[in-house]
Amino acid sequence: MTNDTQSPALTDGFHLVIDALKHNDIDTIFGLVGIPITDLARLAQAEGMRFIGFRHEQHAGNAAAIAGYMTQKPGICLTVSAPGFLNGLTALANATTNCFPMILISGSSEREIVDLQQGDYEEMDQLNAAKPYAKASYRINKAEDIGIGIARAIRAAVSGRPGGVYLDLPAQLLGQSLDAEHGRKSLVRVVDPVPRQIPAPDSVQRALDLLKGAKRPLILLGKGAAYAQADAAIRALVEKSGIPYLPMSMAKGLLPDTHPQSASAARSYVLAEADVVLLIGARLNWLLSHGKGKTWGAPKQFIQIDISPTEIDSNVAIAAPVIGDIGSCVAALLTGIEAGFTKPSADWTGAINERKEKNLSKMAATLALNPSPMNFHSALRAIRDVLKTRPDINVVNEGANTLDYARSIIDMYEPRKRFDSGTWGIMGIGMGYAIGAAVTSGLPVVAIEGDSAFGFSGMELETICRYNLPVTTIVFNNNGVYRGTDVNPTGGKDVAPTVFVKNARYDKMIEAFGGIGYHVTTPEEMTKALLEAIAAGKPALINAVIDETAGTESGRLTNLNPQSAASKK
Ligand code: ADP
Ligand code: TZD
C-alpha cells in the first residue's frame, strides 16, 4: 500500500474496480447497496455507469444474468456481504445452470475475522459458499490485483460454456490506496473474451455422413443456439437442408415460429419418429426426457453440437459429437450441406405437416372459445394477437399452467426475445428478467406471470416504476398456486396449501408506485389494456382474472409429482 499523502496522484480499490469494469466496456451494474459497497455504487454512477438498484438481490442477479444472455457480455450484480451475497447466490446458481454469463460481486468481511470466526458484522466465508454454484470463484486481496482479477472473472464467465462467476471483494481492499499510474497500468482489457472454437474436421464429416443417411432427420435448437448469435448461419442450415426443426422454449424466435419448417405443432410426433436428431445448443436433460423413453419412441442417433465436451454422452450415447462454438460448427456443417444434400423426403415432411395442421386446427378451436370466466387459452389468445403486431417486444414468462400454455400459444418472431423459467423450471425470475431485458434492450417487455410466480419478485414493481421502465406485467390471477380451488380436508381455519387470498387486486400494487393498473375479466378488456399499456411505454400491471378451476396441478409436470408418479406405477 502506498501512503504518500503528499502526492495527489493516488487511486484506491473503489476506483480501480470501476475503472477495470469500464475498461472492458461494462456499463451497467445491477445491485443493492449497503456496507461495504454503497460507495462503490455511488462511484459507478458518478463515473458514468448505470447503477440499477433493486429491492432484493436475487432479482438484481437475475437481471444481470439475462443481460449476459442477451449480449454475450457478463452481467454484473453487486451485493453486500453474507445475507446480500446469499440472496444473490440463487441467481448465480441459476445463471450457471442455464449457461448465462454473469459476475456476482460481493463485499465481504476481513479474512482474519472470518477465518477465526470472530463474529464480524455480516460475517461469512462467502468464497467457499459460492464455489459449488459458480463456474469459477475468485477473491482479490490486493488493490494492484483488481485489474487482473476482473479480467479473470470476465473471461471465466463468457469463454467456453458461459456461467456465473463469483468475485469476492473484502472491504479493506476497496479502501486500499495505490499510486494512480501504477493503478492505471494494472488494468487489463480482455482480448478476444469469446474465442471461436473451431470443430475438428473429422467430427464435422462424421456428423454430415450421419445426416446424409437419415430418412427422418430433425434439428433441435436450444437456448445455447440463441445465445451464440449465429442467427443467419442457423437459418441457412435449416433452410438449405430442408430439415424440420423444433425450438426449445428460449430458442423460439431464432427462426420465426411461423416458419414452414417449424415442427412445434407436431412435437410429440417428430420426437418419437425422427431417426437422426441434430442437437444445436440443447442438452438432453429433463426438458427433453433425458433423450429416452416413450417421448423418443424408436431408437435414434444423435448429432450434438456443444462447446462443452463433457455434455456429450451425458444421458444417452451420442453418435456424432461436434465440439466447438455454435457459429463455427454450424458454418462447417453448412459448407458440407451446400456441397450436396438431398432434402428430406416428402413422406417425412408431409406426415409432419399433416400432424401440424390437425393439431393447429384443434388448438384454434380451443382458442376461439370464450368461456366466462376467462381461462388461460382465451386470455392468451388476446395477448398473442397483440404481440403479433410487435415482434420486437421482449417476453418474460413463468408460472405452471401460465408457462406451459403461453410457451405454445405465444409465437416469437425474433431471436433472444423470450426469457423464462429455464433449465430449473424456477419461479422468481419474472421481474428481474423483465428489468434486465428492458434496461439492456431499451425495448418494451411483457411479463406473463402466474399469480404465484409473480409473488416471488413482485416488490420489484417499485424498481420498474422508479426507473420508469416500459414493462407490462400480466398476472394470471386464479387465486392460488396452479389453481385456487383446493380445500383444507380437515375443515380447519387455515386454507389449503395452494390457496391465496381470493380476488386479490394486483393492479393496486403498481398504483402504489405511480404505475398504471388494469383489472380485466374478458379477452376484449385484455386486448384494450395491453395495447394501451404498450403504447404508453410506462410501467403497467394487468390483473387478469382467470377461472380458478382452470389448469392442472404442476401444469404439464404432473408426472413429476411423487404422489402421481407413484400412483401410475
Ligand atoms: P435448452 O434448455 O434450450 O435445451 P440448454 O441450456 O439445455 O438449452 O443447453 C444449452 C447448451 O448450449 C449447453 O450445453 C451449452 O454448453 C451450449 N452452449 C452455450 N453457448 C454455446 C456456444 N456459443 N457454442 C456452443 N455451445 C454453446
Ligand atoms: N419455488 C421455486 C423457486 N421454484 C418453483 N418451481 C417452485 C417453488 C414450485 N412451483 C412450480 O414449479 S410452479 C409454481 C411453484 C410454486 C407456481 C405455480 O402457480 P402459478 O401458475 O400461479 O404461478 P399457474 O399458471 O396458475 O399454474
PDB file of C-alpha atoms and ligand atoms in Angstrom, residues 58 90 376 398-405 421 424-428 449-454 456 476-483 500 550-555 557, ligand 2:
ATOM      1  CA  GLN A  58     -31.957 -12.267  -6.235  1.00  0.00           C
ATOM      2  CA  THR A  90     -29.645 -18.159  -6.011  1.00  0.00           C
ATOM      3  CA  PHE A 376     -55.710 -19.480 -19.830  1.00  0.00           C
ATOM      4  CA  GLU A 398     -43.165 -18.026 -15.606  1.00  0.00           C
ATOM      5  CA  GLY A 399     -45.777 -19.996 -13.701  1.00  0.00           C
ATOM      6  CA  ALA A 400     -47.002 -23.554 -14.176  1.00  0.00           C
ATOM      7  CA  ASN A 401     -50.034 -23.503 -16.476  1.00  0.00           C
ATOM      8  CA  THR A 402     -49.267 -19.900 -17.423  1.00  0.00           C
ATOM      9  CA  LEU A 403     -45.802 -21.003 -18.574  1.00  0.00           C
ATOM     10  CA  ASP A 404     -46.892 -24.149 -20.380  1.00  0.00           C
ATOM     11  CA  TYR A 405     -49.771 -22.563 -22.279  1.00  0.00           C
ATOM     12  CA  SER A 421     -38.109 -20.399 -16.059  1.00  0.00           C
ATOM     13  CA  TRP A 424     -34.509 -25.375 -13.389  1.00  0.00           C
ATOM     14  CA  GLY A 425     -38.153 -24.529 -14.029  1.00  0.00           C
ATOM     15  CA  ILE A 426     -37.604 -21.875 -11.401  1.00  0.00           C
ATOM     16  CA  MET A 427     -40.193 -19.379 -10.137  1.00  0.00           C
ATOM     17  CA  GLY A 428     -38.990 -15.880  -9.296  1.00  0.00           C
ATOM     18  CA  GLU A 449     -46.883 -14.368 -14.910  1.00  0.00           C
ATOM     19  CA  GLY A 450     -48.775 -16.914 -12.848  1.00  0.00           C
ATOM     20  CA  ASP A 451     -50.029 -15.245  -9.667  1.00  0.00           C
ATOM     21  CA  SER A 452     -47.790 -17.452  -7.525  1.00  0.00           C
ATOM     22  CA  ALA A 453     -44.799 -16.921  -9.815  1.00  0.00           C
ATOM     23  CA  PHE A 454     -45.279 -13.145  -9.725  1.00  0.00           C
ATOM     24  CA  PHE A 456     -41.577 -14.167  -5.769  1.00  0.00           C
ATOM     25  CA  PHE A 476     -52.831 -14.593 -14.438  1.00  0.00           C
ATOM     26  CA  ASN A 477     -54.850 -14.438 -11.266  1.00  0.00           C
ATOM     27  CA  ASN A 478     -56.551 -17.726 -10.439  1.00  0.00           C
ATOM     28  CA  ASN A 479     -56.359 -17.329  -6.655  1.00  0.00           C
ATOM     29  CA  GLY A 480     -53.538 -19.742  -5.971  1.00  0.00           C
ATOM     30  CA  VAL A 481     -50.571 -21.896  -6.871  1.00  0.00           C
ATOM     31  CA  TYR A 482     -51.726 -23.804 -10.006  1.00  0.00           C
ATOM     32  CA  ARG A 483     -55.420 -23.230  -9.156  1.00  0.00           C
ATOM     33  CA  PHE A 500     -54.174 -17.444  -1.889  1.00  0.00           C
ATOM     34  CA  ALA A 550     -58.817 -23.951 -14.983  1.00  0.00           C
ATOM     35  CA  GLY A 551     -55.405 -25.581 -15.401  1.00  0.00           C
ATOM     36  CA  THR A 552     -53.832 -28.610 -13.775  1.00  0.00           C
ATOM     37  CA  GLU A 553     -51.630 -29.173 -10.757  1.00  0.00           C
ATOM     38  CA  SER A 554     -47.970 -28.523 -11.728  1.00  0.00           C
ATOM     39  CA  GLY A 555     -49.050 -27.628 -15.283  1.00  0.00           C
ATOM     40  CA  LEU A 557     -45.233 -31.602 -14.924  1.00  0.00           C
TER      41      LEU A 557
HETATM   42  N1  TZD B   2     -40.181 -22.370  -5.729  1.00  0.00           N
HETATM   43  C1  TZD B   2     -39.336 -22.097  -6.749  1.00  0.00           C
HETATM   44  C2  TZD B   2     -38.177 -21.171  -6.508  1.00  0.00           C
HETATM   45  N2  TZD B   2     -39.491 -22.626  -7.957  1.00  0.00           N
HETATM   46  C3  TZD B   2     -40.525 -23.483  -8.177  1.00  0.00           C
HETATM   47  N3  TZD B   2     -40.626 -24.002  -9.398  1.00  0.00           N
HETATM   48  C4  TZD B   2     -41.451 -23.780  -7.143  1.00  0.00           C
HETATM   49  C5  TZD B   2     -41.240 -23.201  -5.936  1.00  0.00           C
HETATM   50  C6  TZD B   2     -42.627 -24.733  -7.323  1.00  0.00           C
HETATM   51  N4  TZD B   2     -43.586 -24.182  -8.284  1.00  0.00           N
HETATM   52  C7  TZD B   2     -43.637 -24.582  -9.594  1.00  0.00           C
HETATM   53  O1  TZD B   2     -42.906 -25.425 -10.132  1.00  0.00           O
HETATM   54  S1  TZD B   2     -44.799 -23.715 -10.460  1.00  0.00           S
HETATM   55  C8  TZD B   2     -45.247 -22.805  -9.102  1.00  0.00           C
HETATM   56  C9  TZD B   2     -44.499 -23.193  -7.987  1.00  0.00           C
HETATM   57  C10 TZD B   2     -44.660 -22.554  -6.657  1.00  0.00           C
HETATM   58  C11 TZD B   2     -46.293 -21.746  -9.191  1.00  0.00           C
HETATM   59  C12 TZD B   2     -47.486 -22.149  -9.999  1.00  0.00           C
HETATM   60  O2  TZD B   2     -48.552 -21.278  -9.782  1.00  0.00           O
HETATM   61  P1  TZD B   2     -48.793 -20.000 -10.654  1.00  0.00           P
HETATM   62  O3  TZD B   2     -49.112 -20.582 -12.079  1.00  0.00           O
HETATM   63  O4  TZD B   2     -49.932 -19.271 -10.056  1.00  0.00           O
HETATM   64  O5  TZD B   2     -47.566 -19.208 -10.813  1.00  0.00           O
HETATM   65  P2  TZD B   2     -50.415 -21.170 -12.750  1.00  0.00           P
HETATM   66  O6  TZD B   2     -50.298 -20.678 -14.118  1.00  0.00           O
HETATM   67  O7  TZD B   2     -51.612 -20.621 -12.041  1.00  0.00           O
HETATM   68  O8  TZD B   2     -50.371 -22.655 -12.727  1.00  0.00           O
END
